Coordinates of C-alpha atoms and ligand atoms in Angstrom, one line a residue:
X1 CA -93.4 -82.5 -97.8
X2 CA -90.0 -81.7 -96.9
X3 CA -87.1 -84.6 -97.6
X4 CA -89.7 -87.7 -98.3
X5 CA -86.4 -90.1 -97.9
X6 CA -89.0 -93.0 -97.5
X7 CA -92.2 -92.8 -99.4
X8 CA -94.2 -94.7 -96.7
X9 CA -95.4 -92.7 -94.1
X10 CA -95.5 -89.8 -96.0
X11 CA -98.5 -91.7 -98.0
X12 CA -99.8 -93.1 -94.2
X13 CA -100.4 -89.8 -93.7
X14 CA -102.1 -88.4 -96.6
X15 CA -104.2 -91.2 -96.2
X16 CA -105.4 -90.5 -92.9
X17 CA -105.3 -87.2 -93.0
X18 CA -107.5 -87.0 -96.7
X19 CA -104.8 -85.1 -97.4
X20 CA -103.4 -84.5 -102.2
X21 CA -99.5 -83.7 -101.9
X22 CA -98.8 -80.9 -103.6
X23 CA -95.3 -79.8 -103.5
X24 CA -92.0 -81.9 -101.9
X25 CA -88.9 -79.8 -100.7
X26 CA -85.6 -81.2 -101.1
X27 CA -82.4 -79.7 -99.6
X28 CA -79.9 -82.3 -100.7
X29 CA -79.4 -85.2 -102.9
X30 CA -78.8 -88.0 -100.5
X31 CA -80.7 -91.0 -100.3
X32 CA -82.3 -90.7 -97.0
X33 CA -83.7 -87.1 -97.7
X34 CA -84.6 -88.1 -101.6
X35 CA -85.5 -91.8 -101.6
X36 CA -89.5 -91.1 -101.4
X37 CA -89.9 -89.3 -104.2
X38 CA -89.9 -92.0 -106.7
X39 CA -92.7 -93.5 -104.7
X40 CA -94.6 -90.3 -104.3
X41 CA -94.6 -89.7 -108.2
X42 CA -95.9 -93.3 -109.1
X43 CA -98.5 -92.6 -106.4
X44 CA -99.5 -89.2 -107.4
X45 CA -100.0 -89.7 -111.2
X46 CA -101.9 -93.7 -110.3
X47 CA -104.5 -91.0 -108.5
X48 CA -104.7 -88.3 -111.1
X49 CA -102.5 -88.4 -114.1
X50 CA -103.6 -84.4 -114.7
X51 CA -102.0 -83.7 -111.6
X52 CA -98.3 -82.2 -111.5
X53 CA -96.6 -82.3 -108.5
X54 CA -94.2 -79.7 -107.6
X55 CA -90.9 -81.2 -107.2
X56 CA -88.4 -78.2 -105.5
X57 CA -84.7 -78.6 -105.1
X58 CA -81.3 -77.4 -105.0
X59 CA -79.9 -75.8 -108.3
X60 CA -76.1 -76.9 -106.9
X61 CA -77.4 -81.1 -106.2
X62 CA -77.0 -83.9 -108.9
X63 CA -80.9 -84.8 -108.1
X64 CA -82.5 -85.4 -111.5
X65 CA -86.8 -84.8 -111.9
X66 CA -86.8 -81.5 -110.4
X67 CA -89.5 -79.1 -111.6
X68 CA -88.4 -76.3 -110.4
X69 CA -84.3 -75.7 -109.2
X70 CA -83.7 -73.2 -106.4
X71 CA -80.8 -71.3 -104.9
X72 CA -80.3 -68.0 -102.9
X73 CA -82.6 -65.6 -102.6
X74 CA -85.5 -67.6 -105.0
X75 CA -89.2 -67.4 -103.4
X76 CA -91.1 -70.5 -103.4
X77 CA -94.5 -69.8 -103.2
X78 CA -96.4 -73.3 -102.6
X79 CA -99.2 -73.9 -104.9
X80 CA -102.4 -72.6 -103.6
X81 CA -101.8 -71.1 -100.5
X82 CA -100.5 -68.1 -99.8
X83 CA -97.1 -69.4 -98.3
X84 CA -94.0 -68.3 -99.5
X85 CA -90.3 -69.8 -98.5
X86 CA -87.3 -68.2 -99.3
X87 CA -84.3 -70.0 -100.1
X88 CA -81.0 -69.6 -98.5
X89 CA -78.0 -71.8 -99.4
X90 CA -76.1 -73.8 -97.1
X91 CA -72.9 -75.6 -98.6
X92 CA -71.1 -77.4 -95.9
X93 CA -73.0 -80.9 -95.5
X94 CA -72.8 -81.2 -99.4
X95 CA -71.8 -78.1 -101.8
X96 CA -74.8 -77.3 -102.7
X97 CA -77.3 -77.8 -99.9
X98 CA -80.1 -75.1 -99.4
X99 CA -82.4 -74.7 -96.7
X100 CA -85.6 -72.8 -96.9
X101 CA -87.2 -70.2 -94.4
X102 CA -91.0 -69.1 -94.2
X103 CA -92.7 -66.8 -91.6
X104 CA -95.8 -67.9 -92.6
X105 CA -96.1 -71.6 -91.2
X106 CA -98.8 -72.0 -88.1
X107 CA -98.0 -69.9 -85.2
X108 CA -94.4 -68.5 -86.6
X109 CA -91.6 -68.5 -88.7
X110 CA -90.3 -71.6 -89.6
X111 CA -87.1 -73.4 -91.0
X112 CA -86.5 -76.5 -92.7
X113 CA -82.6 -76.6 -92.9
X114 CA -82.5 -80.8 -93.4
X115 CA -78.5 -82.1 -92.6
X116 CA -77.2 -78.4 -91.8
X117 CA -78.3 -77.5 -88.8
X118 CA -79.6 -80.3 -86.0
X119 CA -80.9 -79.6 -82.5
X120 CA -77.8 -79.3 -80.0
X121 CA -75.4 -80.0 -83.4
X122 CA -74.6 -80.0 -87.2
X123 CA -74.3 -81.6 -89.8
X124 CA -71.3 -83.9 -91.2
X125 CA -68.7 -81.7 -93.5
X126 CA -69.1 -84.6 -96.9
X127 CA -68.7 -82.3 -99.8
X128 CA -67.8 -78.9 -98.5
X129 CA -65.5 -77.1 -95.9
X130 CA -65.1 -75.9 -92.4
X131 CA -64.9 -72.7 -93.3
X132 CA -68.7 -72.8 -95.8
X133 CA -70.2 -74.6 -93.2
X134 CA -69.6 -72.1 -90.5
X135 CA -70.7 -69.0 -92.6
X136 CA -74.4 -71.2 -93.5
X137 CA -74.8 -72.2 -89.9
X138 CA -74.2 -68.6 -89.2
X139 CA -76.9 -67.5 -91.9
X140 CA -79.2 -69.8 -89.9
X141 CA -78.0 -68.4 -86.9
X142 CA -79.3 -64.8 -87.6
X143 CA -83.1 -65.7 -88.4
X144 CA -85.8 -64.5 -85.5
X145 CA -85.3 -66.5 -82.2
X146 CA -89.1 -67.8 -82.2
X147 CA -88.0 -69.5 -85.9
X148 CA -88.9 -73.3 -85.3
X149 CA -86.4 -75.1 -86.6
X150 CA -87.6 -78.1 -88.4
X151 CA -83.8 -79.9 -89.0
X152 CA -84.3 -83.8 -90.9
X153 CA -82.5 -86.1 -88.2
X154 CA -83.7 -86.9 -84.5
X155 CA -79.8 -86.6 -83.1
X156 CA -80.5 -84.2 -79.9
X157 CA -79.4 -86.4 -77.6
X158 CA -76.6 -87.1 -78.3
X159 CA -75.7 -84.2 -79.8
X160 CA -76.2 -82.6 -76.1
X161 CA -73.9 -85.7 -74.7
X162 CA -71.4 -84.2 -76.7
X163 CA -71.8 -80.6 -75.9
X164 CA -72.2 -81.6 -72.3
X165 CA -68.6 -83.5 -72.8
X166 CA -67.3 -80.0 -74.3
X167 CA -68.9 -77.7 -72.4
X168 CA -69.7 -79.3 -69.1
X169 CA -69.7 -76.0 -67.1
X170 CA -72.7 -74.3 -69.2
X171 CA -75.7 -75.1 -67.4
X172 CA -78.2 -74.0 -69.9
X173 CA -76.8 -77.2 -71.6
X174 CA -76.8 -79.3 -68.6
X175 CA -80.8 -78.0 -68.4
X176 CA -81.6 -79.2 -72.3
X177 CA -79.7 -82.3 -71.5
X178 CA -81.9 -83.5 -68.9
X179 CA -85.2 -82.3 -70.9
X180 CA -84.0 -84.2 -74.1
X181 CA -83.2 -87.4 -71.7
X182 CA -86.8 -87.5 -70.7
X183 CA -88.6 -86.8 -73.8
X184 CA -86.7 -89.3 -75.1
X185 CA -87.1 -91.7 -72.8
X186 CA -90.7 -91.0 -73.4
X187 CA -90.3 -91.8 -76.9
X188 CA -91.1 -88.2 -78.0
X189 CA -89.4 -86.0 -80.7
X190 CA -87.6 -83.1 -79.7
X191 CA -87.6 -81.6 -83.7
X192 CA -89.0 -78.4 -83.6
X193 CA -86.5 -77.1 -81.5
X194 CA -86.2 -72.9 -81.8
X195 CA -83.5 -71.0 -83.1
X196 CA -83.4 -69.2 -79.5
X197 CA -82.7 -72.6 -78.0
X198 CA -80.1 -73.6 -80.2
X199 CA -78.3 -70.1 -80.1
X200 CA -78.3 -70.4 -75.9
X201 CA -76.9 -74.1 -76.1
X202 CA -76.0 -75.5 -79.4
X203 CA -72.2 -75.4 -79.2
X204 CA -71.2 -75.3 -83.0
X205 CA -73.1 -71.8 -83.3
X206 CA -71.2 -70.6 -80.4
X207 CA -67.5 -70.8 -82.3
X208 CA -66.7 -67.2 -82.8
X209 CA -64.7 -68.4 -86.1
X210 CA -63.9 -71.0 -88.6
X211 CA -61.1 -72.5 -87.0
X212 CA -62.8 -73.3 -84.2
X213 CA -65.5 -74.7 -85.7
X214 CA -63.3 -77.0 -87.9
X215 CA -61.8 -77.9 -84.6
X216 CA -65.1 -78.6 -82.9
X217 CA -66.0 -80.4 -85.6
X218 CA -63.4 -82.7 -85.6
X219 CA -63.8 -83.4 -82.0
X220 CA -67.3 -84.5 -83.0
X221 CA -66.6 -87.0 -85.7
X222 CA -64.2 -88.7 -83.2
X223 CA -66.5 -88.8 -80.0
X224 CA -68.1 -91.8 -78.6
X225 CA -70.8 -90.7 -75.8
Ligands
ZN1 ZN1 -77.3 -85.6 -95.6

């Protein structure tokens, strides 16, 4: 389980899925990515007080009860199975946000990169700089194309308003802007995107530098679609 920040349908599902948590994967301390894992503790040990969940996190985060404290370039292999994430870190969001990469999960690679890196957009600069920020969403940037891109927030939409508002020549935008519209007015979730998709039309990855991005950025905060 990556970012449990409510403990609630995290247990639905192991429920109906018959499903033992094993490991959670945090990427940063805030609340709404942390807030289950209280919850998930009390639950796990009430089932099986042998059992010792695998709590993963951020060497960089005030997060206290890890069991395990990650940054750059740590494997995490998760416990029985055979899949191993490595850990890249992130700062921007908060200093010392990590995000972690596997090419082992169902049909491809896969990234969990919680408030970095959304669909169409980015995360908000709290703790860290335009400039840090720019060089992680970079990092992300440069993974394989078919890398499914698991980010924590359902924000496409109007994270494409905006980069239709910036942008509102590029039609490759204009294209995921009418997709996204539908899903979502179908009530579906547009997280995976791919980091293909988000290189052709996510318009923070597309700032050749760190002033631009801090600019961009800016722009952001301030817009009301
Ligand atoms: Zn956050």
């Amino acid at each position: 389980m990556v970012d449990p920040g409510d403990a609630g349908p995290v247990l639905d599902h192991l429920k109906s899925e018959g499903l033992r948590l094993e490991a959670i994967l945090l990427t940063h301390h805030h609340t709404d990515h942390t807030g289950g894992v209280d919850d998930l503790l009390v639950h796990a040990f009430a089932n099986d007080p042998q059992h010792s969940l695998a709590i993963i996190g951020p060497a960089g985060e005030p997060i206290g009860g890890l069991t395990r404290r990650v940054t750059q370039g740590d494997i995490v292999v998760l416990p029985d199975t055979d899949i191993s994430l490595h850990v890249i870190d992130v700062p921007g969001h908060t200093a010392g946000h990590v995000a972690y990469f596997t090419e082992q999960v169902d049909n491809g690679p896969a990234l969990f990169c919680g408030d970095t890196l959304f669909a169409a957009g980015c995360g908000r600069l709290f703790e860290g700089t335009a400039e840090q920020m720019w060089s992680s969403l970079q990092k992300l940037a440069a993974l394989p194309d078919e890398t499914a891109v698991y980010c924590a927030h359902e924000y496409t939409l109007s994270n494409l308003k905006f980069a239709a508002h910036i942008l509102p020549n590029d039609r490759a935008i204009q294209a995921r802007f009418q997709q996204v519209s539908a899903q979502r007015a179908r009530s579906e979730a547009t997280v995976p995107s791919t980091i293909g998709i988000e290189r052709q039309t996510n318009p923070f990855l597309q700032c050749k530098n760190a002033d631009a991005f801090a600019t961009m950025r800016k722009q952001k905060d301030s817009f009301r679609g």
